[in-house]
mmCIF file with all atom_site columns, C-alpha atoms in Angstrom:
data_model
loop_
_atom_site.group_PDB
_atom_site.id
_atom_site.type_symbol
_atom_site.label_atom_id
_atom_site.label_alt_id
_atom_site.label_comp_id
_atom_site.label_asym_id
_atom_site.label_entity_id
_atom_site.label_seq_id
_atom_site.pdbx_PDB_ins_code
_atom_site.Cartn_x
_atom_site.Cartn_y
_atom_site.Cartn_z
_atom_site.occupancy
_atom_site.B_iso_or_equiv
_atom_site.pdbx_formal_charge
_atom_site.auth_seq_id
_atom_site.auth_comp_id
_atom_site.auth_asym_id
_atom_site.auth_atom_id
_atom_site.pdbx_PDB_model_num
ATOM 1   C CA . MET A 1 1   ? 43.927 -18.164 -4.511  1.00 55.00 ? 1   MET A CA 1
ATOM 2   C CA . ALA A 1 2   ? 45.358 -21.412 -5.892  1.00 58.00 ? 2   ALA A CA 1
ATOM 3   C CA . ASN A 1 3   ? 43.379 -23.343 -3.252  1.00 90.00 ? 3   ASN A CA 1
ATOM 4   C CA . VAL A 1 4   ? 40.233 -21.538 -3.845  1.00 92.00 ? 4   VAL A CA 1
ATOM 5   C CA . LEU A 1 5   ? 40.589 -22.483 -7.624  1.00 94.00 ? 5   LEU A CA 1
ATOM 6   C CA . GLU A 1 6   ? 41.406 -26.256 -6.922  1.00 94.00 ? 6   GLU A CA 1
ATOM 7   C CA . LEU A 1 7   ? 38.057 -26.213 -4.755  1.00 95.00 ? 7   LEU A CA 1
ATOM 8   C CA . VAL A 1 8   ? 36.138 -24.509 -7.615  1.00 96.00 ? 8   VAL A CA 1
ATOM 9   C CA . GLU A 1 9   ? 37.540 -27.024 -10.244 1.00 96.00 ? 9   GLU A CA 1
ATOM 10  C CA . ALA A 1 10  ? 36.522 -30.090 -7.946  1.00 96.00 ? 10  ALA A CA 1
ATOM 11  C CA . ARG A 1 11  ? 33.110 -28.625 -7.789  1.00 97.00 ? 11  ARG A CA 1
ATOM 12  C CA . LEU A 1 12  ? 32.786 -28.439 -11.427 1.00 97.00 ? 12  LEU A CA 1
ATOM 13  C CA . GLN A 1 13  ? 34.016 -31.839 -11.935 1.00 96.00 ? 13  GLN A CA 1
ATOM 14  C CA . THR A 1 14  ? 31.377 -33.225 -9.311  1.00 96.00 ? 14  THR A CA 1
ATOM 15  C CA . ALA A 1 15  ? 28.530 -31.559 -11.014 1.00 95.00 ? 15  ALA A CA 1
ATOM 16  C CA . LEU A 1 16  ? 29.440 -31.845 -14.693 1.00 96.00 ? 16  LEU A CA 1
ATOM 17  C CA . GLY A 1 17  ? 32.060 -34.586 -14.921 1.00 95.00 ? 17  GLY A CA 1
ATOM 18  C CA . ARG A 1 18  ? 35.645 -34.241 -16.387 1.00 95.00 ? 18  ARG A CA 1
ATOM 19  C CA . PRO A 1 19  ? 36.293 -31.526 -18.939 1.00 96.00 ? 19  PRO A CA 1
ATOM 20  C CA . ASP A 1 20  ? 37.071 -32.744 -22.300 1.00 93.00 ? 20  ASP A CA 1
ATOM 21  C CA . ALA A 1 21  ? 39.081 -29.497 -23.310 1.00 93.00 ? 21  ALA A CA 1
ATOM 22  C CA . ARG A 1 22  ? 40.176 -26.473 -21.672 1.00 93.00 ? 22  ARG A CA 1
ATOM 23  C CA . ALA A 1 23  ? 42.010 -23.156 -22.849 1.00 92.00 ? 23  ALA A CA 1
ATOM 24  C CA . ALA A 1 24  ? 43.936 -20.605 -20.911 1.00 91.00 ? 24  ALA A CA 1
ATOM 25  C CA . ILE A 1 25  ? 43.745 -17.032 -21.679 1.00 88.00 ? 25  ILE A CA 1
ATOM 26  C CA . THR A 1 26  ? 45.848 -14.066 -19.698 1.00 85.00 ? 26  THR A CA 1
ATOM 27  C CA . PHE A 1 27  ? 44.994 -10.459 -20.258 1.00 80.00 ? 27  PHE A CA 1
ATOM 28  C CA . LEU A 1 28  ? 47.396 -7.677  -19.395 1.00 74.00 ? 28  LEU A CA 1
ATOM 29  C CA . GLY A 1 29  ? 47.243 -7.064  -15.619 1.00 72.00 ? 29  GLY A CA 1
ATOM 30  C CA . THR A 1 30  ? 44.939 -9.830  -14.757 1.00 75.00 ? 30  THR A CA 1
ATOM 31  C CA . GLU A 1 31  ? 45.201 -13.292 -13.622 1.00 81.00 ? 31  GLU A CA 1
ATOM 32  C CA . ARG A 1 32  ? 44.889 -16.349 -15.999 1.00 89.00 ? 32  ARG A CA 1
ATOM 33  C CA . ILE A 1 33  ? 41.356 -17.312 -16.907 1.00 94.00 ? 33  ILE A CA 1
ATOM 34  C CA . GLU A 1 34  ? 40.750 -20.690 -18.039 1.00 95.00 ? 34  GLU A CA 1
ATOM 35  C CA . VAL A 1 35  ? 37.637 -22.047 -19.814 1.00 96.00 ? 35  VAL A CA 1
ATOM 36  C CA . LEU A 1 36  ? 36.689 -25.796 -19.406 1.00 97.00 ? 36  LEU A CA 1
ATOM 37  C CA . ARG A 1 37  ? 34.518 -27.485 -21.923 1.00 97.00 ? 37  ARG A CA 1
ATOM 38  C CA . PHE A 1 38  ? 32.132 -30.419 -20.738 1.00 96.00 ? 38  PHE A CA 1
ATOM 39  C CA . VAL A 1 39  ? 30.113 -32.657 -23.032 1.00 95.00 ? 39  VAL A CA 1
ATOM 40  C CA . ASP A 1 40  ? 27.001 -34.177 -21.706 1.00 90.00 ? 40  ASP A CA 1
ATOM 41  C CA . GLY A 1 41  ? 25.394 -36.978 -24.073 1.00 83.00 ? 41  GLY A CA 1
ATOM 42  C CA . SER A 1 42  ? 25.970 -37.840 -27.632 1.00 78.00 ? 42  SER A CA 1
ATOM 43  C CA . GLY A 1 43  ? 24.574 -37.453 -31.051 1.00 77.00 ? 43  GLY A CA 1
ATOM 44  C CA . ALA A 1 44  ? 21.659 -34.875 -31.703 1.00 74.00 ? 44  ALA A CA 1
ATOM 45  C CA . ASP A 1 45  ? 20.744 -34.599 -28.056 1.00 82.00 ? 45  ASP A CA 1
ATOM 46  C CA . ALA A 1 46  ? 24.542 -33.744 -26.923 1.00 92.00 ? 46  ALA A CA 1
ATOM 47  C CA . ILE A 1 47  ? 24.800 -30.627 -24.771 1.00 95.00 ? 47  ILE A CA 1
ATOM 48  C CA . VAL A 1 48  ? 28.072 -28.686 -24.374 1.00 96.00 ? 48  VAL A CA 1
ATOM 49  C CA . ARG A 1 49  ? 28.914 -26.606 -21.101 1.00 97.00 ? 49  ARG A CA 1
ATOM 50  C CA . TYR A 1 50  ? 31.537 -24.083 -21.014 1.00 97.00 ? 50  TYR A CA 1
ATOM 51  C CA . ALA A 1 51  ? 32.722 -22.941 -17.431 1.00 97.00 ? 51  ALA A CA 1
ATOM 52  C CA . THR A 1 52  ? 35.212 -20.222 -16.584 1.00 97.00 ? 52  THR A CA 1
ATOM 53  C CA . LEU A 1 53  ? 37.987 -21.140 -13.856 1.00 96.00 ? 53  LEU A CA 1
ATOM 54  C CA . GLY A 1 54  ? 39.876 -18.212 -12.438 1.00 94.00 ? 54  GLY A CA 1
ATOM 55  C CA . MET A 1 55  ? 37.362 -15.331 -12.018 1.00 94.00 ? 55  MET A CA 1
ATOM 56  C CA . SER A 1 56  ? 36.706 -16.614 -8.384  1.00 94.00 ? 56  SER A CA 1
ATOM 57  C CA . GLY A 1 57  ? 40.385 -16.324 -7.330  1.00 91.00 ? 57  GLY A CA 1
ATOM 58  C CA . GLN A 1 58  ? 39.766 -12.909 -6.170  1.00 88.00 ? 58  GLN A CA 1
ATOM 59  C CA . PRO A 1 59  ? 36.626 -11.192 -4.742  1.00 91.00 ? 59  PRO A CA 1
ATOM 60  C CA . MET A 1 60  ? 34.828 -8.900  -7.154  1.00 89.00 ? 60  MET A CA 1
ATOM 61  C CA . ALA A 1 61  ? 35.552 -5.055  -6.282  1.00 81.00 ? 61  ALA A CA 1
ATOM 62  C CA . ASP A 1 62  ? 36.243 -1.854  -7.984  1.00 67.00 ? 62  ASP A CA 1
ATOM 63  C CA . PRO A 1 63  ? 39.953 -1.920  -8.614  1.00 63.00 ? 63  PRO A CA 1
ATOM 64  C CA . ALA A 1 64  ? 40.095 1.719   -8.231  1.00 66.00 ? 64  ALA A CA 1
ATOM 65  C CA . ASP A 1 65  ? 38.771 1.556   -4.642  1.00 69.00 ? 65  ASP A CA 1
ATOM 66  C CA . PRO A 1 66  ? 41.648 1.962   -2.209  1.00 68.00 ? 66  PRO A CA 1
ATOM 67  C CA . LEU A 1 67  ? 39.522 0.404   0.609   1.00 70.00 ? 67  LEU A CA 1
ATOM 68  C CA . ALA A 1 68  ? 38.428 -2.728  -1.245  1.00 69.00 ? 68  ALA A CA 1
ATOM 69  C CA . ASP A 1 69  ? 38.750 -5.673  0.834   1.00 72.00 ? 69  ASP A CA 1
ATOM 70  C CA . PRO A 1 70  ? 41.064 -8.255  -0.630  1.00 71.00 ? 70  PRO A CA 1
ATOM 71  C CA . VAL A 1 71  ? 39.422 -11.322 1.078   1.00 79.00 ? 71  VAL A CA 1
ATOM 72  C CA . ARG A 1 72  ? 35.836 -10.413 1.316   1.00 83.00 ? 72  ARG A CA 1
ATOM 73  C CA . GLY A 1 73  ? 33.345 -9.930  -1.455  1.00 87.00 ? 73  GLY A CA 1
ATOM 74  C CA . PRO A 1 74  ? 31.282 -11.747 -4.085  1.00 92.00 ? 74  PRO A CA 1
ATOM 75  C CA . ARG A 1 75  ? 33.059 -14.489 -6.016  1.00 95.00 ? 75  ARG A CA 1
ATOM 76  C CA . ALA A 1 76  ? 31.829 -16.368 -9.168  1.00 96.00 ? 76  ALA A CA 1
ATOM 77  C CA . GLU A 1 77  ? 32.439 -18.407 -12.179 1.00 97.00 ? 77  GLU A CA 1
ATOM 78  C CA . LEU A 1 78  ? 30.460 -18.167 -15.426 1.00 97.00 ? 78  LEU A CA 1
ATOM 79  C CA . LEU A 1 79  ? 28.461 -21.103 -17.010 1.00 98.00 ? 79  LEU A CA 1
ATOM 80  C CA . LEU A 1 80  ? 27.198 -21.274 -20.582 1.00 97.00 ? 80  LEU A CA 1
ATOM 81  C CA . THR A 1 81  ? 25.311 -24.172 -21.860 1.00 96.00 ? 81  THR A CA 1
ATOM 82  C CA . VAL A 1 82  ? 24.448 -24.909 -25.681 1.00 96.00 ? 82  VAL A CA 1
ATOM 83  C CA . ARG A 1 83  ? 23.243 -27.706 -27.814 1.00 95.00 ? 83  ARG A CA 1
ATOM 84  C CA . ALA A 1 84  ? 26.139 -29.305 -29.649 1.00 93.00 ? 84  ALA A CA 1
ATOM 85  C CA . GLY A 1 85  ? 26.615 -29.308 -33.242 1.00 87.00 ? 85  GLY A CA 1
ATOM 86  C CA . ARG A 1 86  ? 24.708 -26.510 -34.468 1.00 87.00 ? 86  ARG A CA 1
ATOM 87  C CA . ALA A 1 87  ? 27.338 -23.865 -34.615 1.00 90.00 ? 87  ALA A CA 1
ATOM 88  C CA . ASP A 1 88  ? 31.057 -23.416 -33.959 1.00 93.00 ? 88  ASP A CA 1
ATOM 89  C CA . THR A 1 89  ? 30.373 -22.474 -30.255 1.00 93.00 ? 89  THR A CA 1
ATOM 90  C CA . ASP A 1 90  ? 34.115 -23.562 -29.385 1.00 93.00 ? 90  ASP A CA 1
ATOM 91  C CA . LYS A 1 91  ? 35.048 -19.909 -30.535 1.00 93.00 ? 91  LYS A CA 1
ATOM 92  C CA . VAL A 1 92  ? 32.982 -18.593 -27.352 1.00 95.00 ? 92  VAL A CA 1
ATOM 93  C CA . LEU A 1 93  ? 36.194 -19.352 -25.251 1.00 93.00 ? 93  LEU A CA 1
ATOM 94  C CA . ARG A 1 94  ? 37.815 -15.990 -25.715 1.00 91.00 ? 94  ARG A CA 1
ATOM 95  C CA . PRO A 1 95  ? 34.581 -13.909 -25.308 1.00 94.00 ? 95  PRO A CA 1
ATOM 96  C CA . LEU A 1 96  ? 33.929 -15.870 -22.076 1.00 95.00 ? 96  LEU A CA 1
ATOM 97  C CA . ALA A 1 97  ? 37.296 -15.251 -20.873 1.00 93.00 ? 97  ALA A CA 1
ATOM 98  C CA . VAL A 1 98  ? 36.908 -11.599 -21.479 1.00 92.00 ? 98  VAL A CA 1
ATOM 99  C CA . LEU A 1 99  ? 33.570 -11.579 -19.392 1.00 93.00 ? 99  LEU A CA 1
ATOM 100 C CA . ALA A 1 100 ? 35.310 -13.462 -16.488 1.00 93.00 ? 100 ALA A CA 1
ATOM 101 C CA . ALA A 1 101 ? 38.132 -10.820 -16.504 1.00 91.00 ? 101 ALA A CA 1
ATOM 102 C CA . SER A 1 102 ? 35.734 -8.134  -16.313 1.00 90.00 ? 102 SER A CA 1
ATOM 103 C CA . PRO A 1 103 ? 35.654 -7.749  -12.663 1.00 89.00 ? 103 PRO A CA 1
ATOM 104 C CA . GLN A 1 104 ? 39.576 -7.452  -12.641 1.00 85.00 ? 104 GLN A CA 1
ATOM 105 C CA . VAL A 1 105 ? 39.754 -5.176  -15.660 1.00 83.00 ? 105 VAL A CA 1
ATOM 106 C CA . GLU A 1 106 ? 36.840 -2.852  -15.367 1.00 84.00 ? 106 GLU A CA 1
ATOM 107 C CA . GLY A 1 107 ? 35.685 -3.268  -11.875 1.00 84.00 ? 107 GLY A CA 1
ATOM 108 C CA . VAL A 1 108 ? 32.464 -4.930  -13.073 1.00 85.00 ? 108 VAL A CA 1
ATOM 109 C CA . ILE A 1 109 ? 30.341 -6.787  -10.221 1.00 90.00 ? 109 ILE A CA 1
ATOM 110 C CA . VAL A 1 110 ? 28.772 -9.628  -12.068 1.00 94.00 ? 110 VAL A CA 1
ATOM 111 C CA . ALA A 1 111 ? 25.521 -10.501 -10.414 1.00 94.00 ? 111 ALA A CA 1
ATOM 112 C CA . PRO A 1 112 ? 22.309 -12.129 -11.333 1.00 95.00 ? 112 PRO A CA 1
ATOM 113 C CA . GLY A 1 113 ? 19.915 -9.983  -13.504 1.00 95.00 ? 113 GLY A CA 1
ATOM 114 C CA . GLY A 1 114 ? 22.974 -8.076  -15.002 1.00 95.00 ? 114 GLY A CA 1
ATOM 115 C CA . SER A 1 115 ? 23.804 -7.939  -18.652 1.00 95.00 ? 115 SER A CA 1
ATOM 116 C CA . LEU A 1 116 ? 27.371 -8.515  -20.126 1.00 94.00 ? 116 LEU A CA 1
ATOM 117 C CA . ASP A 1 117 ? 28.299 -7.447  -23.647 1.00 94.00 ? 117 ASP A CA 1
ATOM 118 C CA . VAL A 1 118 ? 31.317 -8.418  -25.670 1.00 92.00 ? 118 VAL A CA 1
ATOM 119 C CA . GLY A 1 119 ? 30.699 -6.117  -28.435 1.00 92.00 ? 119 GLY A CA 1
ATOM 120 C CA . GLU A 1 120 ? 30.931 -9.000  -31.132 1.00 94.00 ? 120 GLU A CA 1
ATOM 121 C CA . PRO A 1 121 ? 29.052 -12.298 -31.825 1.00 95.00 ? 121 PRO A CA 1
ATOM 122 C CA . LEU A 1 122 ? 29.909 -14.636 -29.092 1.00 95.00 ? 122 LEU A CA 1
ATOM 123 C CA . TRP A 1 123 ? 30.615 -17.368 -31.938 1.00 95.00 ? 123 TRP A CA 1
ATOM 124 C CA . PRO A 1 124 ? 30.780 -17.207 -35.526 1.00 93.00 ? 124 PRO A CA 1
ATOM 125 C CA . GLY A 1 125 ? 27.283 -16.470 -37.103 1.00 91.00 ? 125 GLY A CA 1
ATOM 126 C CA . ALA A 1 126 ? 25.877 -16.049 -33.410 1.00 93.00 ? 126 ALA A CA 1
ATOM 127 C CA . PRO A 1 127 ? 22.816 -13.645 -33.329 1.00 93.00 ? 127 PRO A CA 1
ATOM 128 C CA . PHE A 1 128 ? 24.074 -12.930 -29.720 1.00 95.00 ? 128 PHE A CA 1
ATOM 129 C CA . SER A 1 129 ? 26.696 -10.426 -28.361 1.00 94.00 ? 129 SER A CA 1
ATOM 130 C CA . SER A 1 130 ? 25.449 -10.002 -24.998 1.00 96.00 ? 130 SER A CA 1
ATOM 131 C CA . VAL A 1 131 ? 24.202 -12.350 -22.150 1.00 97.00 ? 131 VAL A CA 1
ATOM 132 C CA . LEU A 1 132 ? 21.837 -12.158 -19.045 1.00 97.00 ? 132 LEU A CA 1
ATOM 133 C CA . VAL A 1 133 ? 23.318 -13.448 -16.012 1.00 97.00 ? 133 VAL A CA 1
ATOM 134 C CA . ALA A 1 134 ? 20.881 -15.837 -14.236 1.00 95.00 ? 134 ALA A CA 1
ATOM 135 C CA . ALA A 1 135 ? 20.788 -17.062 -10.659 1.00 93.00 ? 135 ALA A CA 1
ATOM 136 C CA . SER A 1 136 ? 23.172 -19.601 -9.206  1.00 93.00 ? 136 SER A CA 1
ATOM 137 C CA . GLY A 1 137 ? 22.444 -22.731 -7.285  1.00 83.00 ? 137 GLY A CA 1
ATOM 138 C CA . GLY A 1 138 ? 20.999 -25.065 -10.079 1.00 86.00 ? 138 GLY A CA 1
ATOM 139 C CA . LEU A 1 139 ? 23.234 -26.937 -12.220 1.00 89.00 ? 139 LEU A CA 1
ATOM 140 C CA . VAL A 1 140 ? 26.269 -26.404 -10.130 1.00 95.00 ? 140 VAL A CA 1
ATOM 141 C CA . PRO A 1 141 ? 25.656 -25.652 -6.498  1.00 95.00 ? 141 PRO A CA 1
ATOM 142 C CA . ASP A 1 142 ? 27.278 -22.559 -4.633  1.00 95.00 ? 142 ASP A CA 1
ATOM 143 C CA . LEU A 1 143 ? 30.764 -23.518 -3.025  1.00 96.00 ? 143 LEU A CA 1
ATOM 144 C CA . GLU A 1 144 ? 31.211 -22.487 0.535   1.00 94.00 ? 144 GLU A CA 1
ATOM 145 C CA . LEU A 1 145 ? 34.623 -21.239 1.428   1.00 92.00 ? 145 LEU A CA 1
ATOM 146 C CA . ASP A 1 146 ? 36.201 -20.909 4.947   1.00 90.00 ? 146 ASP A CA 1
ATOM 147 C CA . ALA A 1 147 ? 35.116 -17.733 6.661   1.00 86.00 ? 147 ALA A CA 1
ATOM 148 C CA . PRO A 1 148 ? 35.571 -14.707 5.918   1.00 89.00 ? 148 PRO A CA 1
ATOM 149 C CA . LEU A 1 149 ? 35.545 -15.483 2.226   1.00 90.00 ? 149 LEU A CA 1
ATOM 150 C CA . ASP A 1 150 ? 32.205 -15.365 0.544   1.00 92.00 ? 150 ASP A CA 1
ATOM 151 C CA . PRO A 1 151 ? 30.853 -18.507 -1.251  1.00 94.00 ? 151 PRO A CA 1
ATOM 152 C CA . VAL A 1 152 ? 31.819 -18.997 -5.130  1.00 96.00 ? 152 VAL A CA 1
ATOM 153 C CA . ARG A 1 153 ? 28.578 -18.749 -7.023  1.00 97.00 ? 153 ARG A CA 1
ATOM 154 C CA . PHE A 1 154 ? 28.417 -20.336 -10.412 1.00 97.00 ? 154 PHE A CA 1
ATOM 155 C CA . LEU A 1 155 ? 26.337 -18.053 -12.556 1.00 97.00 ? 155 LEU A CA 1
ATOM 156 C CA . PRO A 1 156 ? 24.616 -19.271 -15.781 1.00 97.00 ? 156 PRO A CA 1
ATOM 157 C CA . LEU A 1 157 ? 24.836 -16.958 -18.887 1.00 97.00 ? 157 LEU A CA 1
ATOM 158 C CA . LEU A 1 158 ? 21.765 -16.830 -21.134 1.00 97.00 ? 158 LEU A CA 1
ATOM 159 C CA . PRO A 1 159 ? 22.600 -15.383 -24.539 1.00 97.00 ? 159 PRO A CA 1
ATOM 160 C CA . MET A 1 160 ? 20.334 -12.416 -25.732 1.00 97.00 ? 160 MET A CA 1
ATOM 161 C CA . THR A 1 161 ? 19.830 -11.005 -29.103 1.00 95.00 ? 161 THR A CA 1
ATOM 162 C CA . ALA A 1 162 ? 20.438 -7.243  -29.624 1.00 93.00 ? 162 ALA A CA 1
ATOM 163 C CA . ASN A 1 163 ? 16.497 -6.714  -29.431 1.00 94.00 ? 163 ASN A CA 1
ATOM 164 C CA . GLU A 1 164 ? 16.226 -8.716  -26.323 1.00 96.00 ? 164 GLU A CA 1
ATOM 165 C CA . ALA A 1 165 ? 19.138 -6.825  -24.776 1.00 95.00 ? 165 ALA A CA 1
ATOM 166 C CA . ALA A 1 166 ? 17.677 -3.568  -25.467 1.00 94.00 ? 166 ALA A CA 1
ATOM 167 C CA . TRP A 1 167 ? 14.107 -4.681  -24.284 1.00 94.00 ? 167 TRP A CA 1
ATOM 168 C CA . LYS A 1 168 ? 15.709 -5.987  -21.038 1.00 96.00 ? 168 LYS A CA 1
ATOM 169 C CA . ARG A 1 169 ? 17.185 -2.650  -20.202 1.00 94.00 ? 169 ARG A CA 1
ATOM 170 C CA . VAL A 1 170 ? 13.646 -1.104  -20.430 1.00 95.00 ? 170 VAL A CA 1
ATOM 171 C CA . HIS A 1 171 ? 11.526 -3.897  -18.752 1.00 95.00 ? 171 HIS A CA 1
ATOM 172 C CA . GLY A 1 172 ? 13.915 -5.743  -16.569 1.00 95.00 ? 172 GLY A CA 1
ATOM 173 C CA . ALA A 1 173 ? 15.495 -9.198  -16.483 1.00 96.00 ? 173 ALA A CA 1
ATOM 174 C CA . GLU A 1 174 ? 12.615 -10.869 -14.833 1.00 95.00 ? 174 GLU A CA 1
ATOM 175 C CA . ALA A 1 175 ? 10.144 -9.544  -17.549 1.00 95.00 ? 175 ALA A CA 1
ATOM 176 C CA . LEU A 1 176 ? 12.523 -10.963 -20.228 1.00 96.00 ? 176 LEU A CA 1
ATOM 177 C CA . GLU A 1 177 ? 12.815 -14.376 -18.499 1.00 95.00 ? 177 GLU A CA 1
ATOM 178 C CA . SER A 1 178 ? 8.934  -14.434 -18.383 1.00 94.00 ? 178 SER A CA 1
ATOM 179 C CA . ARG A 1 179 ? 8.762  -13.825 -21.866 1.00 94.00 ? 179 ARG A CA 1
ATOM 180 C CA . TRP A 1 180 ? 11.149 -16.711 -22.708 1.00 95.00 ? 180 TRP A CA 1
ATOM 181 C CA . LEU A 1 181 ? 9.323  -18.988 -20.355 1.00 95.00 ? 181 LEU A CA 1
ATOM 182 C CA . ALA A 1 182 ? 5.816  -18.426 -22.003 1.00 93.00 ? 182 ALA A CA 1
ATOM 183 C CA . ALA A 1 183 ? 7.109  -19.006 -25.548 1.00 93.00 ? 183 ALA A CA 1
ATOM 184 C CA . GLY A 1 184 ? 8.795  -21.916 -24.605 1.00 95.00 ? 184 GLY A CA 1
ATOM 185 C CA . THR A 1 185 ? 12.119 -20.486 -25.953 1.00 95.00 ? 185 THR A CA 1
ATOM 186 C CA . ASP A 1 186 ? 14.984 -23.064 -26.241 1.00 95.00 ? 186 ASP A CA 1
ATOM 187 C CA . LEU A 1 187 ? 17.880 -20.984 -24.493 1.00 95.00 ? 187 LEU A CA 1
ATOM 188 C CA . ARG A 1 188 ? 20.409 -23.450 -25.280 1.00 95.00 ? 188 ARG A CA 1
ATOM 189 C CA . ASP A 1 189 ? 19.725 -23.305 -29.038 1.00 95.00 ? 189 ASP A CA 1
ATOM 190 C CA . PRO A 1 190 ? 22.875 -21.386 -30.332 1.00 95.00 ? 190 PRO A CA 1
ATOM 191 C CA . LEU A 1 191 ? 20.942 -20.100 -33.697 1.00 92.00 ? 191 LEU A CA 1
ATOM 192 C CA . ARG A 1 192 ? 17.673 -19.252 -32.029 1.00 93.00 ? 192 ARG A CA 1
ATOM 193 C CA . THR A 1 193 ? 15.893 -16.146 -33.103 1.00 91.00 ? 193 THR A CA 1
ATOM 194 C CA . ALA A 1 194 ? 14.509 -13.502 -30.796 1.00 91.00 ? 194 ALA A CA 1
ATOM 195 C CA . VAL A 1 195 ? 11.504 -14.009 -28.711 1.00 90.00 ? 195 VAL A CA 1
ATOM 196 C CA . THR A 1 196 ? 8.461  -11.969 -29.696 1.00 87.00 ? 196 THR A CA 1
ATOM 197 C CA . LEU A 1 197 ? 8.530  -8.831  -27.706 1.00 82.00 ? 197 LEU A CA 1
ATOM 198 C CA . GLN A 1 198 ? 5.520  -7.133  -28.927 1.00 77.00 ? 198 GLN A CA 1
ATOM 199 C CA . ASP A 1 199 ? 2.077  -7.518  -26.918 1.00 66.00 ? 199 ASP A CA 1
#
């Protein structure tokens, strides 16, 4: 596992630069999850990116499944991008670690199009408690591992308001992303309001 995580951290630094901060959280019965913070730019245009490190150490599988393969299976880390200086987004470290630990704790398979909910605001004053998992391959390219291991995918998280999350459950992830796109929604704004969901 250590070798996989070393490769993952190297890929993150190649894509995002050196992290300026990191925090480690360990939940009972799970491997340690770290959250790395990367700052891009300065002043009003600065972007902050948070990346988990530790989730990909094991393949995702139902921990209650006695036949789960300890080697094969999807592997992922989570990415969250927000505009700097508009909210105390550094408080998202623990919620992100909770989401990254969910495959080990709850047997959740985190995949594009899925929703994850932490049951509380992602950071103080945030209008979001849940996120939409987007497709990998953009900001941080997938990391191929030696066979038979699956590649590590770096999955962007898009914060959703409660109304957006409810609408997504009915209409699907693609429909919600289309609404965001049509409205020109700034998904990096940590204080944004919900997109209009009425026709």
